[in-house]
Amino acid sequence: MSLRYEFFADARDGRIELPPEIAARLRLKGIVRLAVTVSTVAEEEARLAHRGIDTAMIDRVAAVQSLDRDVATVVLGGEGAAASGELAARLLALGKSSGGAAAT
Amino acid sequence: MKGVLLETDVIVEYLTAAPDEVPLMRRLLGTISCCTTFLQAAEIYSAARDDGERRTVEQALFGLKILGASSRYAKTIALLLSSEGRMGGHRTAIVAAMAIESGLPVITDDHLQEFGGISGLRLIEASTLRRTPDHAALADALATIEPAG
């Protein structure tokens, strides 16, 4: 069985806390050992650079929207995050509607 | 101008932008305070089917101030609903009232028709802003929008 959950977390004193809902799911499945890949904000900034989003843009968004720089990085990381696939199709179906829930 | 209110189509364009595209919302995020309402946020969330997809759409919503429902909007919503000839229904009335009461112009391409002609509502065509060549021109275009009366 292979599961994959992605989330943002603070690393303090060498500890990363799982979001409660993920911890609960792992507990339900009896999973106690995980393979962990750490992705840092710096890596996210490198990914953003491929979209033409530089550090100046991140700083400007943080300043204009009154966000922490890390949050601004996350927000800009959302650009194109659903560029293809089923989620993209459901989002695009919303575009022309006037408020109904996305089609299943 | 203290900010703008983004309609669902502008947020969707951001989330679904191809790698070589510069969506309008990115440019707006770096130019002016960006808001939306709980209705647009709910519509965006409605496209997500699991936690992973919800986290994906949240990445865009984190950057926006999401206006919540308040009783202070009730009179304006009622006025808009009772206006003769209004066609948009409750969604249009609620979003328009929240924009008017918050002093925010609405940016959209897809909802221009339903919002058109609502007294006191400032409406900005997203495609017009998209045509501005750079940051300064976008800021100028936003600055020319008349302030709320």
Coordinates of C-alpha atoms in Angstrom, one line a residue:
Chain A
M1 CA 0.0 0.0 0.0
S2 CA 1.4 3.4 -1.0
L3 CA 0.0 6.6 0.2
R4 CA 1.0 10.2 -0.5
Y5 CA 0.0 13.2 1.4
E6 CA 1.4 16.7 0.8
F7 CA 1.2 19.5 3.3
F8 CA 3.0 22.6 4.6
A9 CA 4.6 22.4 8.0
D10 CA 7.0 24.3 10.2
A11 CA 10.1 22.6 11.3
R12 CA 11.0 23.6 14.9
D13 CA 13.5 21.9 17.2
G14 CA 14.0 19.2 14.6
R15 CA 10.3 18.2 14.7
I16 CA 7.6 18.3 12.0
E17 CA 4.0 17.9 13.2
L18 CA 1.6 16.1 11.0
P19 CA -1.7 17.8 10.3
P20 CA -4.3 16.2 12.6
E21 CA -6.4 14.7 9.8
I22 CA -3.4 13.0 8.2
A23 CA -2.3 11.7 11.6
A24 CA -5.8 10.3 12.1
R25 CA -5.8 8.6 8.7
L26 CA -2.4 7.0 9.4
R27 CA -3.6 5.8 12.8
L28 CA -6.7 4.3 11.2
K29 CA -4.5 2.4 8.8
G30 CA -2.1 1.3 11.5
I31 CA 0.8 3.0 9.7
V32 CA 3.7 4.0 12.0
R33 CA 6.7 4.3 9.7
L34 CA 6.9 6.8 6.8
A35 CA 9.3 7.7 4.0
V36 CA 9.8 11.5 4.2
T37 CA 11.0 13.9 1.5
V38 CA 11.7 17.4 2.8
S39 CA 11.1 20.2 0.3
T40 CA 12.2 23.6 1.4
V41 CA 10.9 27.0 0.4
A42 CA 14.1 27.6 -1.4
E43 CA 13.3 24.7 -3.7
E44 CA 9.9 26.2 -4.2
E45 CA 11.5 29.5 -5.2
A46 CA 13.6 27.6 -7.8
R47 CA 10.5 26.0 -9.2
L48 CA 8.8 29.4 -9.4
A49 CA 11.8 30.8 -11.3
H50 CA 11.0 28.4 -14.1
R51 CA 7.7 30.3 -14.4
G52 CA 9.5 33.6 -14.5
I53 CA 8.6 34.5 -10.9
D54 CA 11.7 35.9 -9.3
T55 CA 12.4 36.9 -5.7
A56 CA 11.5 40.5 -6.4
M57 CA 8.0 39.4 -7.4
I58 CA 7.7 37.3 -4.3
D59 CA 8.8 40.2 -2.2
R60 CA 6.3 42.5 -4.0
V61 CA 3.4 40.2 -3.5
A62 CA 4.3 39.8 0.2
A63 CA 4.4 43.5 0.6
V64 CA 1.2 44.4 -1.4
Q65 CA -0.9 41.6 0.1
S66 CA 0.6 42.0 3.6
L67 CA 1.7 38.3 3.7
D68 CA 4.7 36.6 5.2
R69 CA 7.2 35.9 2.5
D70 CA 6.8 32.2 2.9
V71 CA 3.1 32.5 2.4
A72 CA 3.6 34.7 -0.7
T73 CA 5.8 31.9 -2.0
V74 CA 3.1 29.3 -1.4
V75 CA 0.5 31.6 -3.1
L76 CA 2.7 32.1 -6.2
G77 CA 3.3 28.4 -6.2
G78 CA -0.4 28.0 -6.7
E79 CA -0.1 29.6 -10.2
G80 CA -0.7 26.8 -12.7
A81 CA -1.0 24.2 -9.9
A82 CA -4.0 22.8 -11.7
A83 CA -2.9 23.4 -15.3
S84 CA -4.2 20.0 -16.5
G85 CA -6.1 17.0 -15.4
E86 CA -9.5 16.5 -13.9
L87 CA -9.2 19.3 -11.4
A88 CA -8.4 21.7 -14.2
A89 CA -11.5 20.5 -16.2
R90 CA -13.8 21.0 -13.2
L91 CA -12.3 24.5 -12.5
L92 CA -12.7 25.6 -16.1
A93 CA -16.3 24.3 -16.0
L94 CA -16.9 26.8 -13.1
G95 CA -15.7 29.7 -15.2
K96 CA -18.9 30.1 -17.2
S97 CA -21.3 29.1 -14.5
S98 CA -22.8 31.5 -12.1
G99 CA -22.4 29.7 -8.8
G100 CA -23.3 26.1 -9.2
A101 CA -21.0 23.5 -7.7
A102 CA -18.6 21.9 -10.2
A103 CA -19.9 19.0 -12.1
T104 CA -18.8 15.6 -10.9
Chain B
M1 CA -8.3 52.5 -4.7
K2 CA -8.0 50.2 -1.7
G3 CA -8.3 46.9 -3.5
V4 CA -10.2 44.8 -6.0
L5 CA -12.6 41.9 -5.8
L6 CA -11.7 39.0 -8.0
E7 CA -14.4 36.9 -9.6
T8 CA -14.2 33.1 -9.9
D9 CA -13.0 33.2 -13.6
V10 CA -9.9 35.3 -12.7
I11 CA -8.9 32.8 -9.9
V12 CA -9.5 29.8 -12.2
E13 CA -7.3 31.4 -14.8
Y14 CA -4.5 31.6 -12.2
L15 CA -4.8 28.0 -11.0
T16 CA -5.0 26.6 -14.6
A17 CA -2.3 28.9 -16.2
A18 CA 0.1 27.1 -18.6
P19 CA 3.8 27.4 -17.8
D20 CA 4.3 30.1 -20.5
E21 CA 1.3 32.2 -19.4
V22 CA 1.3 35.2 -17.0
P23 CA -2.1 35.1 -15.5
L24 CA -3.7 38.5 -14.6
M25 CA -4.0 37.5 -10.9
R26 CA -0.2 37.2 -10.6
R27 CA 0.1 40.8 -11.8
L28 CA -2.7 42.0 -9.6
L29 CA -1.2 40.3 -6.5
G30 CA 1.9 42.4 -7.0
T31 CA 0.0 45.6 -7.6
I32 CA -3.1 46.0 -5.4
S33 CA -4.8 44.3 -2.4
C34 CA -6.8 41.4 -3.8
C35 CA -10.0 40.2 -2.3
T36 CA -12.8 37.8 -3.1
T37 CA -15.9 36.6 -1.3
F38 CA -16.8 33.4 0.4
L39 CA -19.0 32.6 -2.6
Q40 CA -16.1 32.6 -5.1
A41 CA -14.0 30.6 -2.6
A42 CA -16.8 28.1 -2.2
E43 CA -17.1 27.7 -5.9
I44 CA -13.4 27.1 -6.2
Y45 CA -13.5 24.6 -3.4
S46 CA -16.4 22.8 -5.1
A47 CA -14.1 21.8 -7.9
A48 CA -11.8 19.9 -5.5
R49 CA -12.7 16.2 -4.8
D50 CA -10.1 15.3 -2.1
D51 CA -7.7 16.8 0.3
G52 CA -4.9 17.0 -2.2
E53 CA -7.0 19.0 -4.6
R54 CA -8.3 21.2 -1.8
R55 CA -4.7 22.0 -0.9
T56 CA -4.0 22.9 -4.5
V57 CA -6.8 25.4 -4.8
E58 CA -6.0 26.8 -1.3
Q59 CA -2.6 27.9 -2.6
A60 CA -4.4 30.5 -4.6
L61 CA -7.0 31.4 -2.0
F62 CA -4.3 31.9 0.7
G63 CA -3.2 35.1 -1.2
L64 CA -6.7 36.7 -1.2
K65 CA -8.6 38.4 1.6
I66 CA -11.9 36.4 1.6
L67 CA -14.8 38.5 2.6
G68 CA -17.4 36.8 4.7
A69 CA -21.2 37.2 5.0
S70 CA -22.3 40.0 7.3
S71 CA -25.7 41.4 8.2
R72 CA -24.5 44.9 7.1
Y73 CA -24.9 43.6 3.5
A74 CA -28.5 42.6 3.9
K75 CA -30.2 46.0 3.0
T76 CA -28.1 46.4 -0.1
I77 CA -28.7 42.7 -1.2
A78 CA -32.4 43.3 -0.7
L79 CA -32.3 46.5 -2.7
L80 CA -30.6 44.8 -5.6
L81 CA -33.0 41.8 -5.4
S82 CA -36.0 44.0 -5.5
S83 CA -34.7 46.2 -8.3
E84 CA -36.9 46.0 -11.3
G85 CA -35.4 44.1 -14.2
R86 CA -32.6 42.5 -12.3
M87 CA -31.7 39.1 -13.7
G88 CA -28.8 37.8 -11.8
G89 CA -30.5 36.2 -8.8
H90 CA -29.1 35.9 -5.3
R91 CA -25.5 35.2 -6.3
T92 CA -25.3 38.4 -8.3
A93 CA -27.0 40.5 -5.6
I94 CA -24.8 39.1 -2.8
V95 CA -21.5 39.6 -4.7
A96 CA -22.5 43.1 -6.0
A97 CA -23.7 44.2 -2.5
M98 CA -20.4 43.0 -0.9
A99 CA -18.4 44.8 -3.5
I100 CA -20.4 48.0 -3.2
E101 CA -20.4 48.0 0.6
S102 CA -16.7 47.2 0.7
G103 CA -15.8 49.9 -1.9
L104 CA -14.2 47.3 -4.2
P105 CA -14.5 47.1 -8.0
V106 CA -15.2 43.6 -9.4
I107 CA -12.7 42.2 -11.9
T108 CA -14.1 39.6 -14.3
D109 CA -14.7 38.6 -17.9
D110 CA -17.4 36.0 -17.4
H111 CA -19.8 37.9 -15.2
L112 CA -19.9 41.3 -16.9
Q113 CA -23.4 40.8 -18.3
E114 CA -25.0 39.9 -15.0
F115 CA -23.3 42.8 -13.1
G116 CA -23.8 45.4 -15.8
G117 CA -26.0 48.3 -14.9
I118 CA -26.0 47.7 -11.2
S119 CA -26.0 51.2 -9.7
G120 CA -22.9 51.9 -7.6
L121 CA -21.0 48.8 -8.7
R122 CA -17.7 49.4 -10.4
L123 CA -16.9 46.7 -12.9
I124 CA -13.5 46.1 -14.5
E125 CA -13.1 44.0 -17.6
A126 CA -10.3 41.5 -16.9
S127 CA -9.3 41.4 -20.6
T128 CA -8.7 45.2 -20.5
L129 CA -6.3 44.9 -17.6
R130 CA -4.6 41.8 -19.3
R131 CA -3.7 44.0 -22.3
T132 CA -1.7 46.4 -20.2
P133 CA 2.0 45.8 -21.1
D134 CA 3.7 46.1 -17.7
H135 CA 3.3 46.7 -14.0
A136 CA 3.3 50.5 -14.3
A137 CA 0.6 50.4 -16.9
L138 CA -1.5 48.0 -14.9
A139 CA -1.2 50.2 -11.8
D140 CA -2.2 53.3 -14.0
A141 CA -5.2 51.4 -15.3
L142 CA -6.4 50.5 -11.8
A143 CA -5.7 54.1 -10.7
T144 CA -8.1 55.5 -13.3
I145 CA -11.0 53.6 -11.9
E146 CA -13.3 56.1 -10.2
P147 CA -13.4 55.7 -6.4
A148 CA -16.6 54.6 -4.8
G149 CA -19.0 57.5 -4.3

